[in-house]
GROMACS .gro file of C-alpha atoms in nm:
model
  255
    1UNK     CA    1   2.472   1.715   0.624
    2UNK     CA    2   2.515   1.555   0.282
    3UNK     CA    3   2.355   1.706  -0.031
    4UNK     CA    4   2.027   1.550  -0.142
    5UNK     CA    5   2.057   1.283  -0.408
    6UNK     CA    6   1.734   1.398  -0.576
    7UNK     CA    7   1.570   1.739  -0.572
    8UNK     CA    8   1.223   1.594  -0.634
    9UNK     CA    9   1.010   1.333  -0.810
   10UNK     CA   10   1.093   1.432  -1.166
   11UNK     CA   11   1.464   1.476  -1.090
   12UNK     CA   12   1.464   1.124  -0.944
   13UNK     CA   13   1.288   0.994  -1.256
   14UNK     CA   14   1.537   1.163  -1.490
   15UNK     CA   15   1.849   1.052  -1.301
   16UNK     CA   16   1.723   0.695  -1.267
   17UNK     CA   17   1.640   0.675  -1.636
   18UNK     CA   18   1.979   0.819  -1.737
   19UNK     CA   19   2.182   0.615  -1.489
   20UNK     CA   20   2.004   0.279  -1.497
   21UNK     CA   21   1.768   0.283  -1.794
   22UNK     CA   22   1.404   0.174  -1.788
   23UNK     CA   23   1.490  -0.131  -1.572
   24UNK     CA   24   1.599   0.106  -1.297
   25UNK     CA   25   1.241   0.232  -1.265
   26UNK     CA   26   1.135  -0.121  -1.168
   27UNK     CA   27   1.417  -0.188  -0.920
   28UNK     CA   28   1.306  -0.407  -0.631
   29UNK     CA   29   0.970  -0.492  -0.786
   30UNK     CA   30   1.009  -0.872  -0.797
   31UNK     CA   31   0.907  -0.913  -0.432
   32UNK     CA   32   0.594  -0.692  -0.455
   33UNK     CA   33   0.490  -0.857  -0.784
   34UNK     CA   34   0.519  -1.204  -0.632
   35UNK     CA   35   0.312  -1.093  -0.335
   36UNK     CA   36   0.055  -0.874  -0.514
   37UNK     CA   37  -0.189  -1.149  -0.617
   38UNK     CA   38  -0.219  -1.316  -0.276
   39UNK     CA   39  -0.205  -0.974  -0.109
   40UNK     CA   40  -0.508  -0.839  -0.295
   41UNK     CA   41  -0.691  -1.170  -0.255
   42UNK     CA   42  -0.638  -1.150   0.121
   43UNK     CA   43  -0.716  -0.776   0.119
   44UNK     CA   44  -1.060  -0.816  -0.040
   45UNK     CA   45  -1.127  -1.130   0.165
   46UNK     CA   46  -1.051  -0.936   0.483
   47UNK     CA   47  -1.286  -0.656   0.378
   48UNK     CA   48  -1.563  -0.905   0.301
   49UNK     CA   49  -1.509  -1.080   0.634
   50UNK     CA   50  -1.511  -0.746   0.816
   51UNK     CA   51  -1.847  -0.662   0.661
   52UNK     CA   52  -1.999  -1.002   0.743
   53UNK     CA   53  -1.887  -0.983   1.106
   54UNK     CA   54  -2.088  -0.661   1.144
   55UNK     CA   55  -2.401  -0.775   0.959
   56UNK     CA   56  -2.687  -0.945   1.141
   57UNK     CA   57  -2.839  -1.041   0.805
   58UNK     CA   58  -2.661  -1.077   0.467
   59UNK     CA   59  -2.855  -0.786   0.316
   60UNK     CA   60  -2.789  -0.541   0.602
   61UNK     CA   61  -2.652  -0.206   0.475
   62UNK     CA   62  -2.346  -0.098   0.673
   63UNK     CA   63  -2.274   0.259   0.780
   64UNK     CA   64  -1.958   0.431   0.660
   65UNK     CA   65  -1.781   0.389   0.998
   66UNK     CA   66  -1.862   0.016   0.978
   67UNK     CA   67  -1.717   0.002   0.626
   68UNK     CA   68  -1.408   0.181   0.758
   69UNK     CA   69  -1.375  -0.083   1.033
   70UNK     CA   70  -1.413  -0.365   0.777
   71UNK     CA   71  -1.140  -0.205   0.566
   72UNK     CA   72  -0.912  -0.181   0.869
   73UNK     CA   73  -0.944  -0.556   0.920
   74UNK     CA   74  -0.823  -0.614   0.564
   75UNK     CA   75  -0.513  -0.407   0.648
   76UNK     CA   76  -0.433  -0.640   0.937
   77UNK     CA   77  -0.460  -0.942   0.709
   78UNK     CA   78  -0.238  -0.806   0.432
   79UNK     CA   79   0.049  -0.703   0.661
   80UNK     CA   80   0.175  -1.061   0.689
   81UNK     CA   81   0.234  -1.061   0.313
   82UNK     CA   82   0.327  -0.696   0.266
   83UNK     CA   83   0.590  -0.651   0.540
   84UNK     CA   84   0.867  -0.878   0.401
   85UNK     CA   85   0.804  -0.767   0.042
   86UNK     CA   86   0.826  -0.402   0.143
   87UNK     CA   87   1.147  -0.463   0.339
   88UNK     CA   88   1.315  -0.630   0.041
   89UNK     CA   89   1.189  -0.369  -0.207
   90UNK     CA   90   1.315  -0.077   0.004
   91UNK     CA   91   1.660  -0.233   0.054
   92UNK     CA   92   1.704  -0.299  -0.319
   93UNK     CA   93   1.593   0.053  -0.410
   94UNK     CA   94   1.829   0.212  -0.159
   95UNK     CA   95   2.110  -0.011  -0.286
   96UNK     CA   96   2.052   0.110  -0.642
   97UNK     CA   97   2.060   0.475  -0.527
   98UNK     CA   98   2.385   0.440  -0.331
   99UNK     CA   99   2.568   0.241  -0.598
  100UNK     CA  100   2.661  -0.043  -0.360
  101UNK     CA  101   2.583  -0.402  -0.457
  102UNK     CA  102   2.514  -0.612  -0.150
  103UNK     CA  103   2.215  -0.802  -0.290
  104UNK     CA  104   2.198  -0.955  -0.637
  105UNK     CA  105   1.817  -0.961  -0.633
  106UNK     CA  106   1.503  -1.016  -0.426
  107UNK     CA  107   1.571  -1.381  -0.342
  108UNK     CA  108   1.932  -1.311  -0.247
  109UNK     CA  109   1.817  -1.020  -0.028
  110UNK     CA  110   1.565  -1.244   0.154
  111UNK     CA  111   1.830  -1.513   0.208
  112UNK     CA  112   2.083  -1.267   0.348
  113UNK     CA  113   1.828  -1.104   0.579
  114UNK     CA  114   1.725  -1.443   0.715
  115UNK     CA  115   2.088  -1.549   0.757
  116UNK     CA  116   2.178  -1.230   0.944
  117UNK     CA  117   1.877  -1.187   1.175
  118UNK     CA  118   1.636  -1.475   1.121
  119UNK     CA  119   1.267  -1.423   1.053
  120UNK     CA  120   1.271  -1.100   1.255
  121UNK     CA  121   1.513  -0.951   1.003
  122UNK     CA  122   1.277  -1.033   0.716
  123UNK     CA  123   0.977  -0.888   0.902
  124UNK     CA  124   1.152  -0.575   1.033
  125UNK     CA  125   0.907  -0.284   1.016
  126UNK     CA  126   0.592  -0.494   1.060
  127UNK     CA  127   0.447  -0.261   1.325
  128UNK     CA  128   0.496   0.039   1.097
  129UNK     CA  129   0.341  -0.155   0.809
  130UNK     CA  130   0.038  -0.213   1.032
  131UNK     CA  131   0.030   0.156   1.124
  132UNK     CA  132   0.025   0.238   0.754
  133UNK     CA  133  -0.209  -0.027   0.617
  134UNK     CA  134  -0.478  -0.050   0.887
  135UNK     CA  135  -0.609   0.311   0.874
  136UNK     CA  136  -0.525   0.349   0.503
  137UNK     CA  137  -0.722   0.036   0.412
  138UNK     CA  138  -1.015   0.162   0.617
  139UNK     CA  139  -1.010   0.487   0.421
  140UNK     CA  140  -0.959   0.297   0.095
  141UNK     CA  141  -1.270   0.081   0.114
  142UNK     CA  142  -1.492   0.336   0.285
  143UNK     CA  143  -1.412   0.597   0.017
  144UNK     CA  144  -1.473   0.349  -0.264
  145UNK     CA  145  -1.814   0.246  -0.128
  146UNK     CA  146  -1.907   0.610  -0.063
  147UNK     CA  147  -1.813   0.716  -0.417
  148UNK     CA  148  -1.999   0.422  -0.569
  149UNK     CA  149  -2.314   0.530  -0.387
  150UNK     CA  150  -2.271   0.892  -0.501
  151UNK     CA  151  -2.206   0.790  -0.863
  152UNK     CA  152  -2.501   0.550  -0.886
  153UNK     CA  153  -2.788   0.714  -1.077
  154UNK     CA  154  -3.120   0.742  -0.893
  155UNK     CA  155  -3.330   0.430  -0.929
  156UNK     CA  156  -3.028   0.218  -1.031
  157UNK     CA  157  -2.836  -0.045  -0.836
  158UNK     CA  158  -2.473  -0.002  -0.732
  159UNK     CA  159  -2.400  -0.334  -0.906
  160UNK     CA  160  -2.500  -0.176  -1.240
  161UNK     CA  161  -2.235   0.098  -1.220
  162UNK     CA  162  -2.053   0.156  -1.550
  163UNK     CA  163  -1.682   0.079  -1.598
  164UNK     CA  164  -1.578   0.449  -1.623
  165UNK     CA  165  -1.754   0.526  -1.293
  166UNK     CA  166  -1.590   0.226  -1.123
  167UNK     CA  167  -1.252   0.344  -1.255
  168UNK     CA  168  -1.316   0.694  -1.120
  169UNK     CA  169  -1.429   0.567  -0.777
  170UNK     CA  170  -1.136   0.324  -0.753
  171UNK     CA  171  -0.882   0.588  -0.858
  172UNK     CA  172  -1.004   0.842  -0.604
  173UNK     CA  173  -1.015   0.573  -0.334
  174UNK     CA  174  -0.648   0.508  -0.407
  175UNK     CA  175  -0.566   0.877  -0.364
  176UNK     CA  176  -0.751   0.893  -0.030
  177UNK     CA  177  -0.576   0.572   0.076
  178UNK     CA  178  -0.229   0.713   0.013
  179UNK     CA  179  -0.311   1.052   0.164
  180UNK     CA  180  -0.344   0.859   0.492
  181UNK     CA  181  -0.064   0.610   0.424
  182UNK     CA  182   0.226   0.835   0.317
  183UNK     CA  183   0.351   0.955   0.662
  184UNK     CA  184   0.373   0.605   0.818
  185UNK     CA  185   0.512   0.477   0.485
  186UNK     CA  186   0.798   0.730   0.501
  187UNK     CA  187   0.872   0.624   0.859
  188UNK     CA  188   0.852   0.255   0.764
  189UNK     CA  189   1.091   0.292   0.469
  190UNK     CA  190   1.342   0.486   0.679
  191UNK     CA  191   1.325   0.226   0.959
  192UNK     CA  192   1.345  -0.077   0.726
  193UNK     CA  193   1.657   0.052   0.546
  194UNK     CA  194   1.842   0.173   0.858
  195UNK     CA  195   2.148  -0.016   0.989
  196UNK     CA  196   2.072  -0.255   1.278
  197UNK     CA  197   2.047  -0.075   1.613
  198UNK     CA  198   2.013   0.276   1.472
  199UNK     CA  199   1.658   0.319   1.603
  200UNK     CA  200   1.636   0.124   1.931
  201UNK     CA  201   1.295   0.272   2.017
  202UNK     CA  202   1.145   0.197   1.677
  203UNK     CA  203   0.927   0.446   1.493
  204UNK     CA  204   0.945   0.703   1.773
  205UNK     CA  205   1.318   0.748   1.710
  206UNK     CA  206   1.260   0.765   1.335
  207UNK     CA  207   0.987   1.028   1.377
  208UNK     CA  208   1.196   1.242   1.613
  209UNK     CA  209   1.500   1.233   1.384
  210UNK     CA  210   1.302   1.305   1.069
  211UNK     CA  211   1.115   1.606   1.214
  212UNK     CA  212   1.428   1.743   1.384
  213UNK     CA  213   1.644   1.722   1.071
  214UNK     CA  214   1.398   1.778   0.786
  215UNK     CA  215   1.075   1.918   0.934
  216UNK     CA  216   0.715   1.797   0.928
  217UNK     CA  217   0.699   1.825   0.547
  218UNK     CA  218   0.945   1.534   0.523
  219UNK     CA  219   0.662   1.299   0.629
  220UNK     CA  220   0.513   1.359   0.284
  221UNK     CA  221   0.828   1.284   0.085
  222UNK     CA  222   0.742   1.123  -0.246
  223UNK     CA  223   0.388   1.262  -0.242
  224UNK     CA  224   0.390   1.352  -0.613
  225UNK     CA  225   0.522   1.014  -0.729
  226UNK     CA  226   0.277   0.824  -0.511
  227UNK     CA  227  -0.024   1.024  -0.630
  228UNK     CA  228   0.074   0.985  -0.996
  229UNK     CA  229   0.065   0.609  -0.943
  230UNK     CA  230  -0.231   0.592  -0.704
  231UNK     CA  231  -0.515   0.683  -0.939
  232UNK     CA  232  -0.451   0.450  -1.236
  233UNK     CA  233  -0.325   0.158  -1.025
  234UNK     CA  234  -0.625   0.153  -0.794
  235UNK     CA  235  -0.876   0.232  -1.067
  236UNK     CA  236  -0.755  -0.082  -1.247
  237UNK     CA  237  -0.755  -0.281  -0.922
  238UNK     CA  238  -1.120  -0.211  -0.839
  239UNK     CA  239  -1.235  -0.258  -1.198
  240UNK     CA  240  -1.059  -0.596  -1.202
  241UNK     CA  241  -1.227  -0.688  -0.874
  242UNK     CA  242  -1.575  -0.591  -0.992
  243UNK     CA  243  -1.534  -0.776  -1.324
  244UNK     CA  244  -1.401  -1.084  -1.143
  245UNK     CA  245  -1.695  -1.083  -0.898
  246UNK     CA  246  -1.949  -1.052  -1.179
  247UNK     CA  247  -1.782  -1.340  -1.363
  248UNK     CA  248  -1.774  -1.561  -1.051
  249UNK     CA  249  -2.139  -1.480  -0.972
  250UNK     CA  250  -2.226  -1.573  -1.331
  251UNK     CA  251  -2.052  -1.912  -1.333
  252UNK     CA  252  -2.136  -1.999  -0.971
  253UNK     CA  253  -2.437  -1.789  -0.862
  254UNK     CA  254  -2.503  -1.992  -0.547
  255UNK     CA  255  -2.144  -1.998  -0.422
   0.00000   0.00000   0.00000
């Protein structure tokens, strides 16, 4: 029954910038930044492992459903790293919006969560993180491989794809990834920032409350902001991966 704090993405951006300055736009980012390197390492490792588990020979070409399954495995692997970082990030961002100061930073937030509820408090929302990352990661990698194949000129190898085409494929893969991930991400964020005991039945209670009070469209809250970030962030991610793989294959071709 309270008025909305922000009317939309750009209103949120303006109010955050006015109220907290540029630093406010990066509130709660310490935990994700700390986890991003091992998370992506595990993510791409999981995808590679998922492909190998389905190949009878190393040069077997996988179907798109098989690539989707390999991507889903990577989502399982990354949840162990993502869940606590997401919990801390969401709590710090909500704290900044409400004006209360319970946590002085990411480390203090992690300490307090552990003190209050043990490891379960730190990993609250893990099931919803899995529900977000498993199908989204499947879509992410499958779309990227599909676009690479489409963008490869006839008679050329996928490995010879130019940097602009890799950036385009990676950016679109990020958009497809978040198109799948946004609804469970909204549920996860609501559940992770709720007071203890508010949702005894987990995501089912969150889903019922959200649809009852705000309608189905509320599952896509933040769509604009996420999509603005999705293309450049994931374009850079895949370009970095491809460059790193070419470099590693150059210095250690038999590895």
